[in-house]
PDB file of C-alpha atoms in Angstrom:
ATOM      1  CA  UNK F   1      94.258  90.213  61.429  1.00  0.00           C
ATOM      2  CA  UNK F   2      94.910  88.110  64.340  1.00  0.00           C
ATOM      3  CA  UNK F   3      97.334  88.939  67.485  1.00  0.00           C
ATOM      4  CA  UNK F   4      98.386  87.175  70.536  1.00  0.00           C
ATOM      5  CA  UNK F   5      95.284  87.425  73.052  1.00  0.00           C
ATOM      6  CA  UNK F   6      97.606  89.034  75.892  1.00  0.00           C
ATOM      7  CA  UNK F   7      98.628  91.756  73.293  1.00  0.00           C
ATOM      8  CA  UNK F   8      94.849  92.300  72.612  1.00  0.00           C
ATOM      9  CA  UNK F   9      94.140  92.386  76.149  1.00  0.00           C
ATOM     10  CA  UNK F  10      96.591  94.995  77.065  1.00  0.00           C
ATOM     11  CA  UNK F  11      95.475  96.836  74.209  1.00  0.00           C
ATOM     12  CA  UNK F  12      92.102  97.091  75.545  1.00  0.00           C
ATOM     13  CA  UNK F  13      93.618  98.348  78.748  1.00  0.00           C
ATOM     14  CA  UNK F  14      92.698  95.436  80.823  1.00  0.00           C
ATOM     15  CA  UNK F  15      95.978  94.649  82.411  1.00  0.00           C
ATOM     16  CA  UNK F  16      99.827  94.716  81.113  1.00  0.00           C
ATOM     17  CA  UNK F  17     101.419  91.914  78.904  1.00  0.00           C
ATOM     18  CA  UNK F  18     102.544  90.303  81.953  1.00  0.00           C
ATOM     19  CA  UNK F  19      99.496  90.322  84.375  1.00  0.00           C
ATOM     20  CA  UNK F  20      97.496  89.461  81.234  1.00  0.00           C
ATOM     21  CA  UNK F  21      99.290  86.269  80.803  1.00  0.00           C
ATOM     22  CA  UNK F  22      98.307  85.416  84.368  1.00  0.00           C
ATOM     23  CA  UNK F  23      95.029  86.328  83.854  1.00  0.00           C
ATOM     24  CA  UNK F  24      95.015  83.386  81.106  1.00  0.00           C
ATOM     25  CA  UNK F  25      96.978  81.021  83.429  1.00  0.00           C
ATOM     26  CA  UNK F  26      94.507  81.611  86.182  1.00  0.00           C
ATOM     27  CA  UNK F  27      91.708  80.335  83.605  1.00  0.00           C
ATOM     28  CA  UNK F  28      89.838  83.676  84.129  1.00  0.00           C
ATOM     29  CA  UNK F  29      89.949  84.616  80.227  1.00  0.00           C
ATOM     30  CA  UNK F  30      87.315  82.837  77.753  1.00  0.00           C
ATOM     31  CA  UNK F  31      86.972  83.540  73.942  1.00  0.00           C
ATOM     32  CA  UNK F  32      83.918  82.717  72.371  1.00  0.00           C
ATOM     33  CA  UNK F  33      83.146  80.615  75.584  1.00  0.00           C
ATOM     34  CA  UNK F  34      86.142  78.688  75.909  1.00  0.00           C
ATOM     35  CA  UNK F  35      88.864  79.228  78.399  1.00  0.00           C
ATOM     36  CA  UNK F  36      91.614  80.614  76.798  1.00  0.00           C
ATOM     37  CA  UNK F  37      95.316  79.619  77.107  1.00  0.00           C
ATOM     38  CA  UNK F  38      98.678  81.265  77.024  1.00  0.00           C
ATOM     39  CA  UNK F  39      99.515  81.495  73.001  1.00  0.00           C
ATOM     40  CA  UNK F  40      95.839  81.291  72.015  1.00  0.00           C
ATOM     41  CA  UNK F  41      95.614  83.797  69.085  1.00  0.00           C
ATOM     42  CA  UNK F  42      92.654  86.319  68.596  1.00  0.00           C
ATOM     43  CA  UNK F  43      90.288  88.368  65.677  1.00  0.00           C
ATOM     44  CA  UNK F  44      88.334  91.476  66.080  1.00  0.00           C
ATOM     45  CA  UNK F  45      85.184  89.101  65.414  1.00  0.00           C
ATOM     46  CA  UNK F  46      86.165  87.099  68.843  1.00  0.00           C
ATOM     47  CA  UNK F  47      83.817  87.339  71.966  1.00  0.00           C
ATOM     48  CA  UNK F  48      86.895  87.874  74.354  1.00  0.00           C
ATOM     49  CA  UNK F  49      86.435  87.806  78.301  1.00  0.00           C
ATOM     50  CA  UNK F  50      87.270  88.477  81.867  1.00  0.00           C
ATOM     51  CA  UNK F  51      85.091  86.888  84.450  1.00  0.00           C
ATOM     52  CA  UNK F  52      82.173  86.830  82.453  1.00  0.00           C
ATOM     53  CA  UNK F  53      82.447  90.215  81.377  1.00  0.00           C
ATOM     54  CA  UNK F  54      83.192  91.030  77.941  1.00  0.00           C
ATOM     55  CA  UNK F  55      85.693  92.842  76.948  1.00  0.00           C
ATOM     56  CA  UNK F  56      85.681  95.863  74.234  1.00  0.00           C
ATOM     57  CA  UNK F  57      88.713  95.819  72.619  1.00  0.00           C
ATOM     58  CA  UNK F  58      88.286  99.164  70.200  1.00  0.00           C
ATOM     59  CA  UNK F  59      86.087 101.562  72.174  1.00  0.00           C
ATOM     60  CA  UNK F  60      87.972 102.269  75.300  1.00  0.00           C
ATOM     61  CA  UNK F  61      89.621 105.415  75.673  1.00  0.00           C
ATOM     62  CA  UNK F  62      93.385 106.000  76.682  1.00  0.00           C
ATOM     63  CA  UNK F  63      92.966 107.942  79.724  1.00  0.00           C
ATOM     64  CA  UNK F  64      95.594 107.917  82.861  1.00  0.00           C
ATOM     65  CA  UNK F  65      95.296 108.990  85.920  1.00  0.00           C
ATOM     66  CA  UNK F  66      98.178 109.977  88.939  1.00  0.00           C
ATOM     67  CA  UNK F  67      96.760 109.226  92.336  1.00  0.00           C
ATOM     68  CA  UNK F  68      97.527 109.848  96.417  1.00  0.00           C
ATOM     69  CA  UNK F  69      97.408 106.515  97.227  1.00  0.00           C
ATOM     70  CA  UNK F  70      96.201 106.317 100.958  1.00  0.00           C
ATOM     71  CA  UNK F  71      97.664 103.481 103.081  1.00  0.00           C
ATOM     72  CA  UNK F  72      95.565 100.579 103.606  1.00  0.00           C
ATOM     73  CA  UNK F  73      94.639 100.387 100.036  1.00  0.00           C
ATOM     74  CA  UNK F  74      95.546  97.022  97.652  1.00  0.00           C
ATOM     75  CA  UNK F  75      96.538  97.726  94.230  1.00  0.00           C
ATOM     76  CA  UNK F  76      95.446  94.333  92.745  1.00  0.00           C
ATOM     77  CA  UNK F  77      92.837  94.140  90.224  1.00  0.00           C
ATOM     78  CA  UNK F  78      90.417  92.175  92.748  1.00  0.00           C
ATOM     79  CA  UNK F  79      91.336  90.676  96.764  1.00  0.00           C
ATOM     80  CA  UNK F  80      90.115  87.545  97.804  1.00  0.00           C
ATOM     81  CA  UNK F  81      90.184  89.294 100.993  1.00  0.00           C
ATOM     82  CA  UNK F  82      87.504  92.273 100.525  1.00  0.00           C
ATOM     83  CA  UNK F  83      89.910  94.915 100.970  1.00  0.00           C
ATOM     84  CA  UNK F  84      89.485  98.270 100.440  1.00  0.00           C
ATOM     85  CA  UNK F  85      90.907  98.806  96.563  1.00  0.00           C
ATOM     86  CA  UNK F  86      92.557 101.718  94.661  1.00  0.00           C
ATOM     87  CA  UNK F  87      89.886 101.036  92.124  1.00  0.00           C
ATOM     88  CA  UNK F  88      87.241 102.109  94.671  1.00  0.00           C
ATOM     89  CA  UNK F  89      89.198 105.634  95.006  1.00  0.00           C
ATOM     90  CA  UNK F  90      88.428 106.280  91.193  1.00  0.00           C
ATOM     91  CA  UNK F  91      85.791 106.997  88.342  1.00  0.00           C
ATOM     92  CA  UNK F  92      84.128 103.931  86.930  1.00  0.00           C
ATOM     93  CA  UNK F  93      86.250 103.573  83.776  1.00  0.00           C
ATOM     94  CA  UNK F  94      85.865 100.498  81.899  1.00  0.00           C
ATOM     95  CA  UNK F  95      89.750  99.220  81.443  1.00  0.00           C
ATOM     96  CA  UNK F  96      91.500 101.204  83.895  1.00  0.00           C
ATOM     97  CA  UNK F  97      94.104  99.274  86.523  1.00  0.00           C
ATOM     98  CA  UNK F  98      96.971  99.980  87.775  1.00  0.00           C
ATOM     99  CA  UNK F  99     100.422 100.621  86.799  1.00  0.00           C
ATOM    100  CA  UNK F 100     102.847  98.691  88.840  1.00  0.00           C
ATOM    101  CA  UNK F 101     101.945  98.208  92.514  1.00  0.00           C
ATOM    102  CA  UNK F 102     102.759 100.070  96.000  1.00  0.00           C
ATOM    103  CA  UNK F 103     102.172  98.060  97.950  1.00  0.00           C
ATOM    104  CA  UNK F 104      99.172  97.939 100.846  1.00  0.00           C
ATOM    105  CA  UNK F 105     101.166  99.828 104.120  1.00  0.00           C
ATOM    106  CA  UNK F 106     102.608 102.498 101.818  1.00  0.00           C
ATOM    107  CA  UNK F 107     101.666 105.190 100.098  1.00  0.00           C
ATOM    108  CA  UNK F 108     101.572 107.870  97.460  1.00  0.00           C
ATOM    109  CA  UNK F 109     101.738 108.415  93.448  1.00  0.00           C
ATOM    110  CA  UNK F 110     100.515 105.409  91.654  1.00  0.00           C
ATOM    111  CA  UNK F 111      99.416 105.626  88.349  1.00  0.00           C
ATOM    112  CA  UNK F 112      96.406 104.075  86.652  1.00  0.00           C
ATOM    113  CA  UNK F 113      95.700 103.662  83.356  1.00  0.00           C
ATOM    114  CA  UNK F 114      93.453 102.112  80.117  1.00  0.00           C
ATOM    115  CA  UNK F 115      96.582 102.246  77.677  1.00  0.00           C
ATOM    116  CA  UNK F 116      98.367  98.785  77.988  1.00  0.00           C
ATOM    117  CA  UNK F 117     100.990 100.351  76.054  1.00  0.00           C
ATOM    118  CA  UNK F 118     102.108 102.819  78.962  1.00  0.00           C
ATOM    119  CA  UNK F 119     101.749  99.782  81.647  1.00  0.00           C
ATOM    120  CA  UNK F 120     104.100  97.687  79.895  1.00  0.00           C
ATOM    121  CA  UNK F 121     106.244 100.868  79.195  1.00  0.00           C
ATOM    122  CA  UNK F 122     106.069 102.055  83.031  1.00  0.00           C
ATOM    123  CA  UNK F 123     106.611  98.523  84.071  1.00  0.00           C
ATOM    124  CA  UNK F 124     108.787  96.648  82.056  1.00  0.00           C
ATOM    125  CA  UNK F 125     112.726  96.377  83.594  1.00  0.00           C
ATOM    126  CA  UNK F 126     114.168  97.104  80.184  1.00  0.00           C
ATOM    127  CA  UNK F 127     112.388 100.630  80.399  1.00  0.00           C
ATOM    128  CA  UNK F 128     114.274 101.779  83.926  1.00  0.00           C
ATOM    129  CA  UNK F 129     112.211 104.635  84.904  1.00  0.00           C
ATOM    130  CA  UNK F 130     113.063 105.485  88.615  1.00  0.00           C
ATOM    131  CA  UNK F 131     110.534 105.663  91.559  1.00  0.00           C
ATOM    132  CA  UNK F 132     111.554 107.743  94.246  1.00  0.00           C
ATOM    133  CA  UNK F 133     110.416 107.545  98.121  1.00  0.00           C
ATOM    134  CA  UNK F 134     110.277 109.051 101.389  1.00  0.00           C
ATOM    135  CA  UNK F 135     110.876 106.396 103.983  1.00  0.00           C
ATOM    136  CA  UNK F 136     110.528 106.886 108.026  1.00  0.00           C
ATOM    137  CA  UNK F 137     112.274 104.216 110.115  1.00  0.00           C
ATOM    138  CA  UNK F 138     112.168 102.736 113.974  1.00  0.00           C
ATOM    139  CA  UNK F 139     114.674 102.446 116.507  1.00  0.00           C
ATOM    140  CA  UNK F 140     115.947 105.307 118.060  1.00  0.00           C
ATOM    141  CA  UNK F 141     119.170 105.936 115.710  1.00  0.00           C
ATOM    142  CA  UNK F 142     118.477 107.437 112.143  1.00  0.00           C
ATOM    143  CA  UNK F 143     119.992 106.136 109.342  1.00  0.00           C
ATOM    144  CA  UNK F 144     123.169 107.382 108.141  1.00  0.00           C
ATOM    145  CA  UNK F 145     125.030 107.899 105.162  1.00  0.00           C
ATOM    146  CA  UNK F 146     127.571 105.501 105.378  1.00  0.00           C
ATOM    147  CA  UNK F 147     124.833 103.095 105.799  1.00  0.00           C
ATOM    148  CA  UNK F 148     122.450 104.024 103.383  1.00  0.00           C
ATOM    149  CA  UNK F 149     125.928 103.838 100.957  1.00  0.00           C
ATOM    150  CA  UNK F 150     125.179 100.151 101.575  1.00  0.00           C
ATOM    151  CA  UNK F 151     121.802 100.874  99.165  1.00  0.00           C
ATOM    152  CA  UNK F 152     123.983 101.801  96.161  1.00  0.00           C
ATOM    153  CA  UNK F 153     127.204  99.870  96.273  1.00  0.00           C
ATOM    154  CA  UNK F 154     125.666  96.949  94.816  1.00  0.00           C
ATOM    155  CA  UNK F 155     127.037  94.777  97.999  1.00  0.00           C
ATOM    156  CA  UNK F 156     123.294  94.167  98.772  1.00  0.00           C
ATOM    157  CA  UNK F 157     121.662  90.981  98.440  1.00  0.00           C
ATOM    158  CA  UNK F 158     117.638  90.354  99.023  1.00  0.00           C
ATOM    159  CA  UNK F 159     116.580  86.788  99.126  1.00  0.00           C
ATOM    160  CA  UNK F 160     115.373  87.171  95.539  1.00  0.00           C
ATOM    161  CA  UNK F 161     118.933  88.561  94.010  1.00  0.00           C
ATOM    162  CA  UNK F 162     121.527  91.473  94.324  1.00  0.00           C
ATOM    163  CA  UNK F 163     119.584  94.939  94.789  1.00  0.00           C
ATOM    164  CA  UNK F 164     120.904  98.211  94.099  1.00  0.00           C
ATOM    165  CA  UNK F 165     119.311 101.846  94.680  1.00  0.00           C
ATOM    166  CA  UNK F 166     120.188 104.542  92.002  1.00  0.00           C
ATOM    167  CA  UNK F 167     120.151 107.299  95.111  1.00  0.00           C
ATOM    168  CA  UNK F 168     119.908 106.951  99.343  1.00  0.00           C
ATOM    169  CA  UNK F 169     120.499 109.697 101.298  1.00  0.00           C
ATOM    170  CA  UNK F 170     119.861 110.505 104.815  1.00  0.00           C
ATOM    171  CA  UNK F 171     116.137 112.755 106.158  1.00  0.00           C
ATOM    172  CA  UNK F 172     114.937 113.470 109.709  1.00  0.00           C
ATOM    173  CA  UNK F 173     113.914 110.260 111.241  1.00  0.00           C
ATOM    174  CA  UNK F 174     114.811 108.085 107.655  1.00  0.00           C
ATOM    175  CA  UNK F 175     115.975 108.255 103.906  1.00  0.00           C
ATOM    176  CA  UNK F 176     115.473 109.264 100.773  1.00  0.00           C
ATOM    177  CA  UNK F 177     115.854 106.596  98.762  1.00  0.00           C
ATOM    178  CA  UNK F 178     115.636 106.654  94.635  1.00  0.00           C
ATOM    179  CA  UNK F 179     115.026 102.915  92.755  1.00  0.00           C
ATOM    180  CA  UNK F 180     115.309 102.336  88.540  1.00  0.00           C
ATOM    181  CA  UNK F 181     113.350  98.925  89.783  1.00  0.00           C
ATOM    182  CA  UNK F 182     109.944  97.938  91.077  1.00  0.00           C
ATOM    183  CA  UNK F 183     110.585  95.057  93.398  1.00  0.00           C
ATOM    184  CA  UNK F 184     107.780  94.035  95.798  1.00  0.00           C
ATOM    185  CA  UNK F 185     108.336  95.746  98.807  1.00  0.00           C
ATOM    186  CA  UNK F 186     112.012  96.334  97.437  1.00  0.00           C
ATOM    187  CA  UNK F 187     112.579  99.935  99.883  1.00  0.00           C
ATOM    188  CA  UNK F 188     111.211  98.244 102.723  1.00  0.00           C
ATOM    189  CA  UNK F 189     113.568  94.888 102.297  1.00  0.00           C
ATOM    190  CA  UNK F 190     116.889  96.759 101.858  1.00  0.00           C
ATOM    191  CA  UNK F 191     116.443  99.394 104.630  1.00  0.00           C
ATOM    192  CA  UNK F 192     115.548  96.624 106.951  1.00  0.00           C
ATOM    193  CA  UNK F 193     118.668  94.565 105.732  1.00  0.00           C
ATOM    194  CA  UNK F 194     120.845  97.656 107.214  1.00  0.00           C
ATOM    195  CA  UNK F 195     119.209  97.522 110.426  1.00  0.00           C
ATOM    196  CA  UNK F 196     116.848 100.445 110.047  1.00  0.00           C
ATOM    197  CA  UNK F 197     113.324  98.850 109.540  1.00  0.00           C
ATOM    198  CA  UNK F 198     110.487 100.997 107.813  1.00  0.00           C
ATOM    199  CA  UNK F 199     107.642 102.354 109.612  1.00  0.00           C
ATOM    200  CA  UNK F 200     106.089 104.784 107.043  1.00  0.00           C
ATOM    201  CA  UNK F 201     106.983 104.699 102.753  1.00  0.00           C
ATOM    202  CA  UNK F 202     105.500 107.317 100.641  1.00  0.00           C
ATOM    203  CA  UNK F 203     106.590 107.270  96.758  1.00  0.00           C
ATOM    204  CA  UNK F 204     106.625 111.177  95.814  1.00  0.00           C
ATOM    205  CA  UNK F 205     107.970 110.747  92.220  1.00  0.00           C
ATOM    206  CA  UNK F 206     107.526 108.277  89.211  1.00  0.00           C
ATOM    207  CA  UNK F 207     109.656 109.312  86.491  1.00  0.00           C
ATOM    208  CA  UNK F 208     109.812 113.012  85.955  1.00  0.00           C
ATOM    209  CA  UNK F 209     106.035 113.151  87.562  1.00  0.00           C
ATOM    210  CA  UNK F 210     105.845 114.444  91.149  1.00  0.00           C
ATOM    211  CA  UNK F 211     103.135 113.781  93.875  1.00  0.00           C
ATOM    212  CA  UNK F 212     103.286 117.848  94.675  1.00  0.00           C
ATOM    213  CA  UNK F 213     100.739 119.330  96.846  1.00  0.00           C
ATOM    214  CA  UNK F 214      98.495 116.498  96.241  1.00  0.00           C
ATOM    215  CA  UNK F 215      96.547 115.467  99.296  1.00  0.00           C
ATOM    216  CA  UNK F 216      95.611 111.779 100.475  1.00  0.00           C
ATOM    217  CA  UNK F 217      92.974 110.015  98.003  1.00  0.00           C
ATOM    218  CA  UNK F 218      93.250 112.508  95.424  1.00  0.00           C
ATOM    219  CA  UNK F 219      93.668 111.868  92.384  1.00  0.00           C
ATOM    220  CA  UNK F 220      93.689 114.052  88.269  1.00  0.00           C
ATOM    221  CA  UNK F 221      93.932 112.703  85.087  1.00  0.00           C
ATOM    222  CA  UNK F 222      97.095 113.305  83.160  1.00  0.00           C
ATOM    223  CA  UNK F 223      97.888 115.359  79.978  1.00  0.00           C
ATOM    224  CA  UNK F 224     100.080 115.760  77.259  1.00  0.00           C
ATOM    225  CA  UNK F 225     102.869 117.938  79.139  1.00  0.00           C
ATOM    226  CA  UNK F 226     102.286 114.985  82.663  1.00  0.00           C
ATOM    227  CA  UNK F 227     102.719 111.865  80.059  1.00  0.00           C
ATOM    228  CA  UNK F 228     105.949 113.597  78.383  1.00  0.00           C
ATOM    229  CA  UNK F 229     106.953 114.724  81.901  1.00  0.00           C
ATOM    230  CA  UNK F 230     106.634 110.829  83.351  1.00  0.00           C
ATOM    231  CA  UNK F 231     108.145 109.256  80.676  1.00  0.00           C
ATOM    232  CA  UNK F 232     110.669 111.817  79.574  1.00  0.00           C
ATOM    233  CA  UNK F 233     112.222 112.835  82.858  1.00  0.00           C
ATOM    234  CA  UNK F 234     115.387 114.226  81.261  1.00  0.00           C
ATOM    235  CA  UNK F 235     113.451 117.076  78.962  1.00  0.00           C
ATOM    236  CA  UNK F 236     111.486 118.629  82.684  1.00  0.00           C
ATOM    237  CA  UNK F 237     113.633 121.707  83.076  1.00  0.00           C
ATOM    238  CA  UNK F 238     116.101 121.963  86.013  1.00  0.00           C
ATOM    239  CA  UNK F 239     114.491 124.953  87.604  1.00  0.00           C
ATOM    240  CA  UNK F 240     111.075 123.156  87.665  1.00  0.00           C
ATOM    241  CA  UNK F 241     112.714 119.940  89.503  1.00  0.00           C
ATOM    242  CA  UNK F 242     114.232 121.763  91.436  1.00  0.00           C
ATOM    243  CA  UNK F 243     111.044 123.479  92.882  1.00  0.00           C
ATOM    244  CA  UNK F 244     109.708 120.131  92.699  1.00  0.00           C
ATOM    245  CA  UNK F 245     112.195 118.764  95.249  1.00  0.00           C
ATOM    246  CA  UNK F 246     112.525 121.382  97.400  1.00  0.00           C
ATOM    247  CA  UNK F 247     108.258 121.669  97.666  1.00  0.00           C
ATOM    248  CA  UNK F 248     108.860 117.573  98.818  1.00  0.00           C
ATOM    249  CA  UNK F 249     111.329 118.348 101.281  1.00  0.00           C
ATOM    250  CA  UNK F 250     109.293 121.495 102.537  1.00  0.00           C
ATOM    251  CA  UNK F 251     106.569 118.781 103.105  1.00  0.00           C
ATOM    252  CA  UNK F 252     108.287 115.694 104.065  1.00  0.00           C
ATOM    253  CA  UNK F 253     111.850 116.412 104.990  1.00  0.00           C
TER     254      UNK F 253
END
C-alpha cells in the first residue's frame, strides 16, 4: 500500500508533516537513491532516507519525552552553526525530535518525541493546545495589567499578523502570559510591542503537562496518565492544577 512519503516519514518519527515536507524541499530525502520530491509516493519495499541514513519506518518505538530545556540550547534537528542541541541533552533514540520549538534564549518544557502523530497533533494550529510562560522583563517599571490587557484584546498586531494571548497577567518583575499558538518568538514580540522587553522566558506548561519541580537539563519519559494529561487538559482534576500552579508560583512568582 503506498502513502505520501511525508506521511511515512512522520510515521517513522522523523519529523512532523510539515518539517518533513521541508526536509524533501531541502533535497535531503532520497528513495531508493533518488532525491525525493514533495508528492513523491512511497511502499514498505522503498529504501527511504535522510542524509544518507536510512530510515526504518516499522521498528521504531513511540516513546516521548518532557524536558528542562536549558537556555542556550537550539531545538532544530541539526545547526549549521555547531550549537549546542536539545538532542545532545537526550538518549540516543533513533526518530526522536522535537515537538514545536522554544526557541534558543528561553527555556523550559519542550517535548520530544518518535510518534509523528503527537507532533502534528501538538503542533498543528487547528489542535489549539495552550503553552504557558513565565516571562521577566527590563526597564525599571513592571508590567501592568492594563497593559498586559493589550495581550488579549486582539488590538495587537506583529509584523507577521494580529496576535492574541488566551491569558496575561502581571508577576514580580514580568507576566504570566498563556498562548493557544506557537509563533516564533511570539511572547517575546508582543511584550516588547507594549514597551516591556523580555529578559528571561521559561514555558512551565504545555497543555495540561507541567514543568513541576523539574530541574535544568532534566528530562523523563512520559506515560499513559502524562500523554492524557498533555493532550486532555480539561479531564486533570482542579485540585491537582491547582497545586500545579501554585508549586509554579512558589518557584517562579
Amino acid at each position: 500500500m503506498s502513502e505520501r512519503l511525508q506521511k511515512r516519514l512522520a510515521r517513522a518519527g522523523v519529523a512532523s508533516r510539515r518539517a518533513a515536507e521541508d526536509l524533501i524541499s531541502a533535497g535531503r530525502i532520497t528513495v531508493n537513491g533518488e532525491v525525493a520530491v514533495l508528492g513523491r509516493t512511497v511502499i514498505d519495499a522503498d529504501d527511504i532516507r535522510l542524509d544518507g541514513q536510512l530510515i526504518e519506518t516499522e521498528s521504531v518505538p513511540k516513546v516521548t519525552y518532557m524536558l528542562y530545556k536549558p537556555r542556550g540550547y537550539v531545538t532544530t534537528a541539526r545547526d549549521e552553526y555547531g550549537r549546542r542541541n536539545v538532542l545532545d541533552a537526550m538518549p540516543r533514540i533513533p526518530g526522536l525530535h522535537p515537538v514545536g520549538r522554544l526557541d534558543r534564549d528561553s527555556e523550559g518544557l519542550l517535548l520530544l518525541t518518535t510518534d509523528g502523530d503527537l507532533t502534528l497533533t501538538m503542533t498543528h494550529p487547528r489542535y489549539g493546545h495552550e503553552k504557558a510562560y513565565r516571562a521577566w522583563t527590563d526597564g525599571p517599571e513592571e508590567p501592568t495589567q492594563a497593559e498586559l490587557d493589550a495581550l488579549t484584546d486582539g488590538t495587537l498586531k506583529l509584523e507577521d499578523g494580529p496576535a492574541r494571548a488566551l491569558l496575561a497577567t502581571p508577576a514580580r518583575g514580568g507576566a504570566f502570559v498563556t498562548l493557544g499558538e506557537g509563533r516564533n518568538r511570539q511572547v517575546r514580540r508582543m511584550m516588547e510591542d507594549i514597551g516591556h522587553p523580555v529578559t528571561r522566558l521559561l514555558r512551565y506548561r504545555v497543555g495540561g503537562l507541567w514543568l513541576g519541580n523539574m530541574e535544568v537539563g532534566e528530562y523523563q519519559q512520559l506515560d499513559s496518565r502524562d500523554l492524557e494529561d498533555l493532550l486532555h487538559p480539561e479531564k486533570v482534576p482542579a485540585a491537582i492544577w491547582e497545586r500545579q500552579w501554585e508549586r509554579i508560583q512558589k518557584r517562579w512568582g
